[in-house]
């Protein structure tokens, strides 16, 4: 623990904690919150518009210490390989559309990170990403049937090439020894899928490296210990941002043409403070999390995967139990959880008044509706809050039957704020995932919600650019730069298997990932990937005009073959 605290306090960004001076002219962009979202957006903008003035304000004395901090999140590269909640069983069949969307987004993230490594923005890849196989594991006839159907559906899509499935206990014991040990008397059938190209990602390290790189520009200003107290629209449609230095108490203002709120749980109150009508539709409900963790090398060395189960009845997707290999402070550890906690704080370092301060005439009734309509969820949260240490250890034993309680400690992770949206037809609706909210003119935007969040930050911020800067995105200059950053920009990799292979080979090499199936004998250069992307984006004669040698396939035949 002492090592962890010392590493968190030794950031070179502490030297930049002084309150920035107020600008005479409006700055181009103000980023609120020093986490992975603001870092990602700022990195995009600095490459797209290097002359723009960008200010970033963080209320803590270091960046990436809330949800982006590695100790406050699951650290998974959420690519839908193991997250069974992304493939719901609806109408008697497994649906994979949401999974493929998440996988496509994570492929964008890999390309974005590889580009930053190439450009020296991100340093040694092992400091923020490592290969860790992703496993989905289930017990019991019903869940085994579901997983088998999920595997059959997903492996028809090229995104999931290489996925393995097994019900053989001996093979499963090789995949995940701790999970299978001590199950000799358990007669329930067990099954798992494995994707060797899964990843463990340290989003805090990424955010710190990107913000440090941003700070090397004369056009970037970082304010630490700087809390945003108010957001007011000026007559010229710029925004006056009021900032208080929490160390000195000094209050300053800065005008900005665009404001992005990437402040985690604090995003909703700040969005409400802006007064934009779009904010009136939203409320938030905070849910915290705890994990059991061990650093015992004898235990950690026996589990080199991330093993995800299924969420319990009535529980939210973020509650999916998982036993994960993690790399924290450079050292391997195992985490199990999460266990839900309740606090009215919207941030781990927030205020007990956060929830009540966010309640308005517009969102209080929708919040009550969600509580009435989601009794199972309420019961789940109450049960989680009332769990004892013995209860948590018993939950661990479901995934690690021979666990020793002396090896495990309890850690309180970060706060998440689930979105509650007032739908005109359905009333209050609890929404999982993330959502970007923008003002009508695009000058004010915020990110609300939780998982998969950080994993798909590059994709989320790419979509935000479309909404906030549509004219610039449509320009030749931005198009060219975006295609350089994301070689598959504007394309679906699932529909271009050749491009998918090139992109995965390039990102695996650049990010130094242990993915044998993606690593060809020769080096894959970015130019090779771009050529493949250009070829994939050009309609071929064969696609438009059937050749004489091979008759065209009718729509009915395509459906039958699929």
Coordinates of C-alpha atoms in Angstrom, one line a residue:
X1 CA 0.0 0.0 0.0
X2 CA 2.9 2.4 0.9
X3 CA 4.4 1.8 -2.6
X4 CA 1.1 2.5 -4.3
X5 CA 0.6 5.8 -2.4
X6 CA 4.1 7.0 -3.1
X7 CA 3.8 6.3 -6.8
X8 CA 0.5 8.2 -7.0
X9 CA 2.1 11.2 -5.4
X10 CA 5.2 11.3 -7.5
X11 CA 3.7 12.8 -10.7
X12 CA 5.7 15.3 -12.8
X13 CA 2.4 17.1 -13.4
X14 CA 2.5 18.3 -9.8
X15 CA 4.8 21.0 -11.1
X16 CA 2.0 22.4 -13.2
X17 CA -0.5 22.8 -10.3
X18 CA -0.6 26.6 -10.4
X19 CA -3.8 28.4 -11.4
X20 CA -3.5 29.6 -15.0
X21 CA -3.8 33.3 -15.6
X22 CA -7.1 34.5 -17.1
X23 CA -6.9 34.9 -20.9
X24 CA -7.7 38.2 -22.6
X25 CA -9.2 36.5 -25.6
X26 CA -11.5 33.5 -25.5
X27 CA -9.5 30.3 -25.5
X28 CA -10.6 27.7 -28.1
X29 CA -11.4 24.8 -25.9
X30 CA -11.8 24.2 -22.1
X31 CA -11.6 20.6 -21.0
X32 CA -13.1 19.9 -17.5
X33 CA -11.7 16.9 -15.7
X34 CA -8.2 15.4 -15.9
X35 CA -9.2 11.9 -16.9
X36 CA -8.9 9.7 -19.9
X37 CA -11.8 11.4 -21.8
X38 CA -10.4 14.9 -21.6
X39 CA -6.9 13.6 -22.3
X40 CA -8.1 11.7 -25.4
X41 CA -10.1 14.7 -26.8
X42 CA -7.2 17.1 -26.1
X43 CA -4.8 14.7 -27.9
X44 CA -7.1 14.6 -31.0
X45 CA -7.5 18.4 -31.0
X46 CA -3.8 19.1 -30.6
X47 CA -3.0 17.1 -33.7
X48 CA -6.0 18.4 -35.7
X49 CA -5.6 22.1 -34.7
X50 CA -2.1 22.6 -33.2
X51 CA -2.6 26.4 -33.0
X52 CA -5.8 26.1 -30.9
X53 CA -5.5 27.2 -27.2
X54 CA -6.7 24.4 -24.9
X55 CA -7.1 24.7 -21.2
X56 CA -7.6 21.7 -18.9
X57 CA -8.9 22.0 -15.3
X58 CA -8.7 19.3 -12.7
X59 CA -10.0 19.7 -9.1
X60 CA -7.5 17.3 -7.6
X61 CA -3.8 18.0 -7.3
X62 CA -3.0 15.4 -9.9
X63 CA -4.7 14.1 -13.1
X64 CA -6.3 10.7 -13.6
X65 CA -6.9 10.0 -9.9
X66 CA -10.7 9.4 -10.0
X67 CA -12.3 6.8 -12.4
X68 CA -9.3 6.7 -14.7
X69 CA -7.0 5.6 -11.9
X70 CA -6.1 2.0 -12.3
X71 CA -7.1 1.2 -8.7
X72 CA -10.6 2.6 -9.4
X73 CA -11.7 0.6 -12.4
X74 CA -11.6 -2.9 -13.8
X75 CA -8.7 -2.2 -16.1
X76 CA -10.1 -4.4 -18.9
X77 CA -9.8 -3.6 -22.5
X78 CA -13.5 -4.0 -23.0
X79 CA -13.7 -5.5 -26.5
X80 CA -16.8 -7.7 -25.9
X81 CA -14.8 -10.9 -26.0
X82 CA -15.9 -12.0 -22.5
X83 CA -18.6 -9.5 -21.5
X84 CA -21.7 -11.6 -21.8
X85 CA -24.0 -8.7 -21.0
X86 CA -23.1 -7.3 -24.4
X87 CA -24.7 -10.4 -26.1
X88 CA -28.2 -10.6 -24.5
X89 CA -30.4 -13.6 -25.1
X90 CA -33.5 -12.0 -26.5
X91 CA -36.5 -13.7 -28.2
X92 CA -34.8 -17.1 -27.9
X93 CA -31.6 -16.2 -29.7
X94 CA -28.3 -14.6 -28.8
X95 CA -27.9 -11.1 -30.2
X96 CA -24.4 -9.9 -31.0
X97 CA -25.0 -6.5 -32.5
X98 CA -24.0 -4.6 -29.4
X99 CA -21.0 -6.8 -29.0
X100 CA -19.8 -6.1 -32.6
X101 CA -20.3 -2.3 -32.0
X102 CA -18.1 -2.4 -28.9
X103 CA -15.5 -4.5 -30.6
X104 CA -15.4 -2.1 -33.5
X105 CA -14.9 0.8 -31.1
X106 CA -12.1 -1.0 -29.3
X107 CA -10.3 -1.6 -32.6
X108 CA -10.5 2.2 -33.1
X109 CA -8.9 2.6 -29.6
X110 CA -6.1 0.3 -30.5
X111 CA -5.4 2.3 -33.6
X112 CA -5.5 5.6 -31.7
X113 CA -3.1 4.3 -29.1
X114 CA -0.7 2.8 -31.7
X115 CA -0.7 6.2 -33.5
X116 CA 0.2 7.9 -30.2
X117 CA 3.1 5.5 -29.6
X118 CA 4.4 6.1 -33.2
X119 CA 4.2 9.9 -32.5
X120 CA 5.9 9.7 -29.1
X121 CA 2.8 10.9 -27.3
X122 CA 2.5 7.6 -25.4
X123 CA 5.7 5.9 -24.3
X124 CA 6.6 2.3 -23.8
X125 CA 3.4 0.3 -24.5
X126 CA 4.0 -2.0 -21.6
X127 CA 3.4 1.0 -19.3
X128 CA -0.3 1.1 -20.2
X129 CA -1.3 -2.1 -22.1
X130 CA -0.5 -5.8 -21.9
X131 CA -1.9 -9.0 -23.4
X132 CA -4.2 -10.9 -21.0
X133 CA -6.5 -13.6 -22.5
X134 CA -10.2 -12.9 -22.0
X135 CA -12.4 -15.7 -20.8
X136 CA -16.2 -16.0 -20.4
X137 CA -17.1 -18.8 -18.0
X138 CA -20.5 -20.2 -16.9
X139 CA -21.9 -23.1 -14.9
X140 CA -25.2 -25.0 -15.2
X141 CA -27.1 -26.3 -18.2
X142 CA -29.0 -23.1 -19.1
X143 CA -25.9 -20.9 -19.0
X144 CA -23.8 -23.5 -20.9
X145 CA -26.4 -23.6 -23.6
X146 CA -26.3 -19.8 -23.8
X147 CA -22.5 -19.6 -24.0
X148 CA -22.5 -22.3 -26.7
X149 CA -25.0 -20.3 -28.8
X150 CA -23.1 -17.1 -28.1
X151 CA -19.9 -18.7 -29.4
X152 CA -21.6 -20.1 -32.5
X153 CA -23.1 -16.6 -33.3
X154 CA -19.9 -14.6 -32.6
X155 CA -17.5 -16.9 -34.6
X156 CA -19.5 -16.3 -37.7
X157 CA -18.1 -12.7 -37.6
X158 CA -14.5 -12.1 -38.5
X159 CA -14.1 -9.8 -35.5
X160 CA -14.0 -13.0 -33.3
X161 CA -11.6 -15.1 -35.3
X162 CA -9.6 -17.2 -32.9
X163 CA -12.2 -17.5 -30.2
X164 CA -12.1 -20.9 -28.6
X165 CA -14.9 -22.9 -26.8
X166 CA -14.6 -25.8 -24.4
X167 CA -16.6 -27.8 -22.0
X168 CA -13.7 -30.2 -21.3
X169 CA -12.7 -29.8 -17.6
X170 CA -9.1 -30.8 -18.3
X171 CA -8.7 -28.1 -21.0
X172 CA -10.5 -25.6 -18.9
X173 CA -8.1 -26.3 -16.0
X174 CA -5.2 -25.4 -18.4
X175 CA -7.0 -22.1 -19.3
X176 CA -7.8 -21.1 -15.7
X177 CA -6.3 -23.3 -13.0
X178 CA -7.6 -21.3 -10.0
X179 CA -11.2 -21.4 -11.3
X180 CA -11.2 -25.1 -11.9
X181 CA -9.3 -26.3 -8.8
X182 CA -11.4 -27.9 -6.1
X183 CA -14.4 -28.6 -8.4
X184 CA -14.2 -32.4 -8.3
X185 CA -17.5 -32.8 -6.5
X186 CA -19.3 -30.1 -8.5
X187 CA -21.4 -31.9 -11.0
X188 CA -22.7 -28.8 -12.8
X189 CA -21.6 -28.6 -16.4
X190 CA -19.1 -25.9 -17.0
X191 CA -18.1 -24.1 -20.2
X192 CA -15.9 -21.2 -21.3
X193 CA -14.7 -19.2 -24.3
X194 CA -11.3 -17.8 -24.6
X195 CA -9.8 -15.0 -26.8
X196 CA -6.1 -14.9 -26.5
X197 CA -5.9 -11.3 -27.8
X198 CA -7.6 -9.8 -24.8
X199 CA -5.9 -6.9 -23.0
X200 CA -5.3 -5.3 -19.6
X201 CA -5.2 -1.5 -19.9
X202 CA -4.0 1.1 -17.4
X203 CA -6.1 4.1 -18.4
X204 CA -4.6 6.3 -15.7
X205 CA -1.1 5.8 -17.1
X206 CA -2.5 6.6 -20.6
X207 CA -4.2 9.8 -19.4
X208 CA -1.1 11.0 -17.5
X209 CA 1.2 10.4 -20.5
X210 CA -1.1 12.1 -22.9
X211 CA -1.6 15.1 -20.7
X212 CA 2.2 15.4 -20.2
X213 CA 2.6 15.4 -23.9
X214 CA -0.1 18.1 -24.3
X215 CA 1.7 20.1 -21.7
X216 CA 4.8 20.3 -23.9
X217 CA 2.8 22.7 -26.2
X218 CA 2.8 26.4 -25.7
X219 CA -0.9 26.4 -26.6
X220 CA -1.9 24.1 -23.7
X221 CA -2.6 25.1 -20.1
X222 CA -3.2 22.8 -17.2
X223 CA -4.8 23.9 -14.0
X224 CA -4.6 21.5 -11.0
X225 CA -6.5 21.9 -7.8
X226 CA -8.8 24.0 -10.0
X227 CA -12.5 23.5 -9.5
X228 CA -15.1 24.7 -12.0
X229 CA -17.8 26.6 -10.0
X230 CA -19.9 28.0 -12.8
X231 CA -20.5 28.0 -16.5
X232 CA -22.3 31.0 -18.1
X233 CA -23.1 31.7 -21.7
X234 CA -21.9 35.1 -22.9
X235 CA -23.7 37.3 -25.3
X236 CA -21.4 36.3 -28.1
X237 CA -22.2 32.6 -27.5
X238 CA -18.8 31.9 -25.9
X239 CA -18.8 30.5 -22.3
X240 CA -17.5 32.1 -19.2
X241 CA -15.9 29.5 -17.0
X242 CA -15.5 30.3 -13.3
X243 CA -12.6 28.5 -11.7
X244 CA -11.5 28.4 -8.0
X245 CA -8.0 27.4 -7.0
X246 CA -8.7 25.0 -4.0
X247 CA -5.3 25.7 -2.5
X248 CA -5.3 29.5 -2.5
X249 CA -9.0 30.2 -2.8
X250 CA -8.4 32.5 -5.7
X251 CA -11.3 32.8 -8.2
X252 CA -10.7 33.5 -11.9
X253 CA -12.7 33.3 -15.1
X254 CA -11.8 32.3 -18.6
X255 CA -13.9 32.6 -21.8
X256 CA -14.0 29.7 -24.1
X257 CA -15.5 29.0 -27.5
X258 CA -16.1 25.3 -26.7
X259 CA -16.4 23.5 -23.4
X260 CA -16.2 19.7 -22.9
X261 CA -17.1 18.3 -19.5
X262 CA -15.3 15.0 -19.0
X263 CA -15.4 15.0 -15.2
X264 CA -16.9 11.6 -14.5
X265 CA -19.7 11.7 -11.9
X266 CA -19.3 15.5 -11.6
X267 CA -20.3 16.0 -15.3
X268 CA -24.0 16.0 -14.6
X269 CA -24.0 18.9 -12.0
X270 CA -21.7 20.9 -14.2
X271 CA -23.9 20.3 -17.3
X272 CA -26.9 21.4 -15.2
X273 CA -24.9 24.5 -14.2
X274 CA -24.5 25.5 -17.8
X275 CA -28.3 25.9 -18.2
X276 CA -28.5 24.2 -21.6
X277 CA -32.0 22.7 -22.0
X278 CA -30.6 19.4 -23.1
X279 CA -29.4 18.8 -19.5
X280 CA -33.0 18.9 -18.1
X281 CA -33.7 15.4 -19.4
X282 CA -31.0 13.7 -17.2
X283 CA -30.6 12.6 -13.6
X284 CA -27.9 10.4 -12.1
X285 CA -27.7 7.7 -9.5
X286 CA -24.3 7.0 -7.9
X287 CA -23.1 3.4 -7.5
X288 CA -19.7 2.6 -6.0
X289 CA -17.7 -0.6 -6.1
X290 CA -15.3 -2.6 -4.0
X291 CA -12.9 -5.4 -5.0
X292 CA -11.1 -8.2 -3.2
X293 CA -7.5 -8.2 -4.3
X294 CA -4.3 -10.2 -3.6
X295 CA -0.7 -9.7 -4.5
X296 CA 0.5 -13.1 -3.2
X297 CA 2.8 -14.3 -6.0
X298 CA 1.9 -17.9 -5.4
X299 CA -1.7 -17.2 -6.1
X300 CA -1.2 -14.5 -8.8
X301 CA 1.1 -16.8 -10.9
X302 CA -1.7 -19.3 -11.3
X303 CA -4.2 -17.0 -13.0
X304 CA -2.9 -15.2 -16.1
X305 CA -6.4 -14.3 -17.6
X306 CA -9.4 -12.2 -17.0
X307 CA -12.4 -14.5 -16.3
X308 CA -15.9 -12.9 -16.5
X309 CA -19.1 -14.6 -15.4
X310 CA -22.7 -13.6 -15.9
X311 CA -24.4 -10.8 -13.9
X312 CA -26.9 -11.9 -11.3
X313 CA -30.7 -11.5 -11.8
X314 CA -31.7 -7.9 -11.6
X315 CA -28.2 -6.6 -11.2
X316 CA -26.6 -4.0 -13.5
X317 CA -24.1 -4.8 -16.2
X318 CA -21.3 -3.1 -14.2
X319 CA -21.8 -5.8 -11.5
X320 CA -20.6 -8.7 -13.6
X321 CA -18.4 -10.8 -11.4
X322 CA -14.9 -11.3 -12.7
X323 CA -11.5 -12.7 -11.5
X324 CA -8.8 -10.6 -13.2
X325 CA -5.1 -10.5 -13.6
X326 CA -4.1 -6.8 -13.2
X327 CA -0.9 -4.9 -13.4
X328 CA -1.0 -2.1 -10.8
X329 CA 2.0 0.0 -10.0
X330 CA 3.9 -2.3 -12.3
X331 CA 3.2 -5.3 -10.2
X332 CA 0.8 -8.2 -11.0
X333 CA -2.2 -8.6 -8.8
X334 CA -5.6 -10.4 -8.9
X335 CA -8.9 -8.6 -8.4
X336 CA -12.3 -10.1 -7.8
X337 CA -15.6 -8.3 -7.8
X338 CA -17.1 -5.9 -8.0
X339 CA -19.3 -5.5 -4.9
X340 CA -21.7 -2.6 -5.1
X341 CA -21.6 0.1 -2.5
X342 CA -23.9 3.2 -2.0
X343 CA -22.8 6.7 -1.4
X344 CA -24.5 10.0 -2.3
X345 CA -21.2 11.2 -3.6
X346 CA -20.8 11.5 -7.4
X347 CA -17.0 11.2 -7.2
X348 CA -14.8 9.2 -4.8
X349 CA -13.3 12.5 -3.7
X350 CA -16.7 14.2 -3.9
X351 CA -19.3 15.6 -1.5
X352 CA -22.1 13.8 0.3
X353 CA -24.4 16.5 -1.1
X354 CA -23.7 15.6 -4.8
X355 CA -26.8 13.5 -5.4
X356 CA -29.2 15.8 -3.6
X357 CA -27.7 18.9 -5.3
X358 CA -28.4 17.3 -8.8
X359 CA -32.1 16.8 -8.1
X360 CA -34.3 19.2 -9.9
X361 CA -38.0 19.7 -10.7
X362 CA -37.4 18.1 -14.1
X363 CA -35.5 14.9 -13.0
X364 CA -36.8 14.0 -9.5
X365 CA -39.9 12.2 -10.6
X366 CA -38.1 10.2 -13.4
X367 CA -35.7 9.1 -10.7
X368 CA -38.6 7.9 -8.6
X369 CA -40.1 6.1 -11.6
X370 CA -36.8 4.2 -12.2
X371 CA -36.8 3.1 -8.5
X372 CA -40.4 1.8 -8.8
X373 CA -39.8 0.1 -12.2
X374 CA -36.5 -1.5 -11.2
X375 CA -37.3 -3.2 -7.9
X376 CA -34.9 -6.1 -8.6
X377 CA -32.1 -3.6 -9.0
X378 CA -33.0 -1.8 -5.8
X379 CA -33.1 -5.2 -4.0
X380 CA -29.7 -6.1 -5.5
X381 CA -28.1 -2.8 -4.3
X382 CA -29.5 -3.2 -0.8
X383 CA -28.2 -6.8 -0.6
X384 CA -24.8 -5.7 -1.8
X385 CA -24.6 -2.9 0.8
X386 CA -25.5 -5.4 3.5
X387 CA -22.9 -8.0 2.5
X388 CA -20.4 -9.1 5.2
X389 CA -16.8 -10.0 4.7
X390 CA -17.8 -13.6 4.8
X391 CA -20.4 -13.0 2.1
X392 CA -17.9 -11.4 -0.2
X393 CA -15.4 -14.2 0.4
X394 CA -18.1 -16.8 -0.4
X395 CA -18.7 -15.0 -3.7
X396 CA -15.0 -15.2 -4.5
X397 CA -15.1 -19.0 -3.8
X398 CA -17.6 -19.4 -6.6
X399 CA -14.8 -18.4 -9.0
X400 CA -11.8 -19.6 -6.9
X401 CA -13.0 -22.5 -4.7
X402 CA -9.7 -23.1 -2.9
X403 CA -9.1 -19.4 -2.0
X404 CA -7.5 -18.6 1.4
X405 CA -9.1 -15.5 3.0
X406 CA -5.8 -14.5 4.5
X407 CA -4.5 -13.7 1.0
X408 CA -7.2 -11.2 0.2
X409 CA -7.9 -7.6 1.1
X410 CA -10.8 -5.3 0.4
X411 CA -10.3 -2.2 -1.8
X412 CA -12.9 0.6 -2.4
X413 CA -12.8 1.6 -6.1
X414 CA -14.3 4.6 -7.8
X415 CA -17.8 6.0 -8.0
X416 CA -20.0 5.6 -11.1
X417 CA -23.1 7.6 -11.9
X418 CA -25.7 5.7 -13.9
X419 CA -27.8 7.8 -16.3
X420 CA -31.5 8.2 -15.7
X421 CA -33.2 9.8 -18.7
X422 CA -36.6 11.3 -18.9
X423 CA -38.1 9.8 -22.0
X424 CA -41.3 11.7 -23.2
X425 CA -43.1 8.4 -23.9
X426 CA -41.7 6.0 -21.3
X427 CA -40.9 8.3 -18.4
X428 CA -37.8 7.7 -16.4
X429 CA -35.5 5.2 -18.0
X430 CA -32.3 3.8 -16.4
X431 CA -29.6 3.7 -19.1
X432 CA -26.3 1.8 -19.0
X433 CA -23.2 2.7 -20.9
X434 CA -22.1 6.2 -21.8
X435 CA -23.9 9.1 -23.6
X436 CA -22.6 12.3 -25.1
X437 CA -24.8 15.3 -24.4
X438 CA -24.3 18.5 -26.5
X439 CA -26.0 21.9 -26.7
X440 CA -27.8 22.6 -29.9
X441 CA -24.9 24.7 -31.2
X442 CA -22.3 22.2 -30.1
X443 CA -20.4 24.7 -27.9
X444 CA -21.2 22.8 -24.7
X445 CA -20.8 19.0 -24.4
X446 CA -20.4 16.4 -21.7
X447 CA -20.0 12.7 -21.3
X448 CA -22.4 11.0 -18.9
X449 CA -22.5 7.3 -17.8
X450 CA -20.1 4.5 -17.2
X451 CA -18.9 1.2 -18.8
X452 CA -17.4 0.6 -21.4
X453 CA -16.3 4.2 -21.1
X454 CA -12.5 4.3 -21.0
X455 CA -12.0 1.4 -23.3
X456 CA -13.8 3.2 -26.1
X457 CA -12.7 6.7 -25.3
X458 CA -11.1 7.2 -28.7
X459 CA -14.3 6.2 -30.5
X460 CA -16.5 8.2 -28.2
X461 CA -14.4 11.3 -28.7
X462 CA -14.3 10.7 -32.5
X463 CA -18.1 10.8 -32.5
X464 CA -18.0 13.9 -30.3
X465 CA -15.8 15.6 -32.9
X466 CA -18.5 14.9 -35.5
X467 CA -21.2 16.5 -33.4
X468 CA -19.3 19.5 -32.1
X469 CA -17.1 20.4 -35.0
X470 CA -19.0 19.1 -38.1
X471 CA -17.6 21.7 -40.5
X472 CA -14.0 21.0 -39.5
X473 CA -14.6 17.2 -39.6
X474 CA -15.9 17.6 -43.2
X475 CA -12.8 19.5 -44.3
X476 CA -10.1 17.8 -46.3
X477 CA -7.5 18.7 -43.7
X478 CA -9.3 17.1 -40.8
X479 CA -10.3 14.1 -42.9
X480 CA -6.7 13.4 -43.9
X481 CA -5.5 13.8 -40.3
X482 CA -8.3 11.5 -38.9
X483 CA -7.4 8.8 -41.4
X484 CA -3.8 9.1 -40.4
X485 CA -4.8 8.6 -36.7
X486 CA -7.4 5.9 -37.4
X487 CA -6.5 4.0 -40.6
X488 CA -10.0 2.3 -40.6
X489 CA -11.7 5.7 -40.1
X490 CA -15.3 5.6 -41.6
X491 CA -15.2 1.8 -42.2
X492 CA -16.6 -1.3 -40.5
X493 CA -13.8 -3.7 -40.0
X494 CA -16.3 -6.6 -39.7
X495 CA -17.1 -5.9 -43.4
X496 CA -13.5 -5.7 -44.5
X497 CA -11.7 -8.9 -43.2
X498 CA -8.4 -8.0 -45.1
X499 CA -8.3 -4.5 -43.5
X500 CA -9.1 -6.0 -40.1
X501 CA -6.1 -8.4 -40.4
X502 CA -3.8 -5.5 -41.4
X503 CA -5.1 -3.2 -38.6
X504 CA -4.7 -5.9 -36.0
X505 CA -1.2 -6.8 -37.2
X506 CA -0.1 -3.2 -37.1
X507 CA -1.6 -2.4 -33.7
X508 CA -0.3 -5.7 -32.2
X509 CA 3.2 -4.9 -33.4
X510 CA 3.2 -1.3 -32.4
X511 CA 1.6 -1.9 -29.0
X512 CA 3.9 -4.9 -28.4
X513 CA 1.1 -7.3 -27.7
X514 CA 1.5 -11.0 -27.5
X515 CA -0.9 -12.0 -30.3
X516 CA 0.8 -14.7 -32.5
X517 CA -2.2 -14.9 -34.9
X518 CA -1.9 -11.1 -35.6
X519 CA 1.8 -10.9 -35.9
X520 CA 3.1 -11.8 -39.5
X521 CA 6.8 -12.6 -40.1
X522 CA 7.4 -9.2 -41.7
X523 CA 6.9 -5.8 -40.1
X524 CA 3.5 -4.1 -40.9
X525 CA 4.0 -0.4 -41.5
X526 CA 1.3 2.2 -41.1
X527 CA 1.5 2.9 -44.8
X528 CA 0.6 -0.7 -45.5
X529 CA -2.4 -0.4 -43.4
X530 CA -3.4 2.8 -45.0
X531 CA -3.1 1.3 -48.5
X532 CA -5.4 -1.5 -47.4
X533 CA -7.8 1.0 -45.9
X534 CA -7.8 3.0 -49.2
X535 CA -8.4 -0.1 -51.2
X536 CA -11.3 -1.2 -48.9
X537 CA -13.0 2.2 -49.2
X538 CA -13.0 2.1 -53.0
X539 CA -15.9 0.2 -54.6
X540 CA -14.6 -2.6 -56.8
X541 CA -16.0 -3.5 -60.2
X542 CA -16.8 -7.0 -58.8
X543 CA -18.9 -5.5 -56.1
X544 CA -21.1 -3.6 -58.5
X545 CA -21.1 -5.8 -61.6
X546 CA -21.2 -9.6 -61.3
X547 CA -18.6 -11.3 -63.4
X548 CA -19.5 -13.8 -66.0
X549 CA -17.5 -16.5 -64.4
X550 CA -19.3 -16.3 -61.0
X551 CA -23.1 -15.6 -60.9
X552 CA -24.4 -13.0 -58.5
X553 CA -25.9 -14.1 -55.1
X554 CA -29.5 -13.3 -54.5
X555 CA -30.6 -11.6 -51.3
X556 CA -32.5 -14.8 -50.4
X557 CA -29.4 -17.0 -50.9
X558 CA -27.4 -14.6 -48.7
X559 CA -29.8 -14.9 -45.9
X560 CA -29.9 -18.7 -46.2
X561 CA -26.1 -19.0 -46.2
X562 CA -25.8 -16.7 -43.2

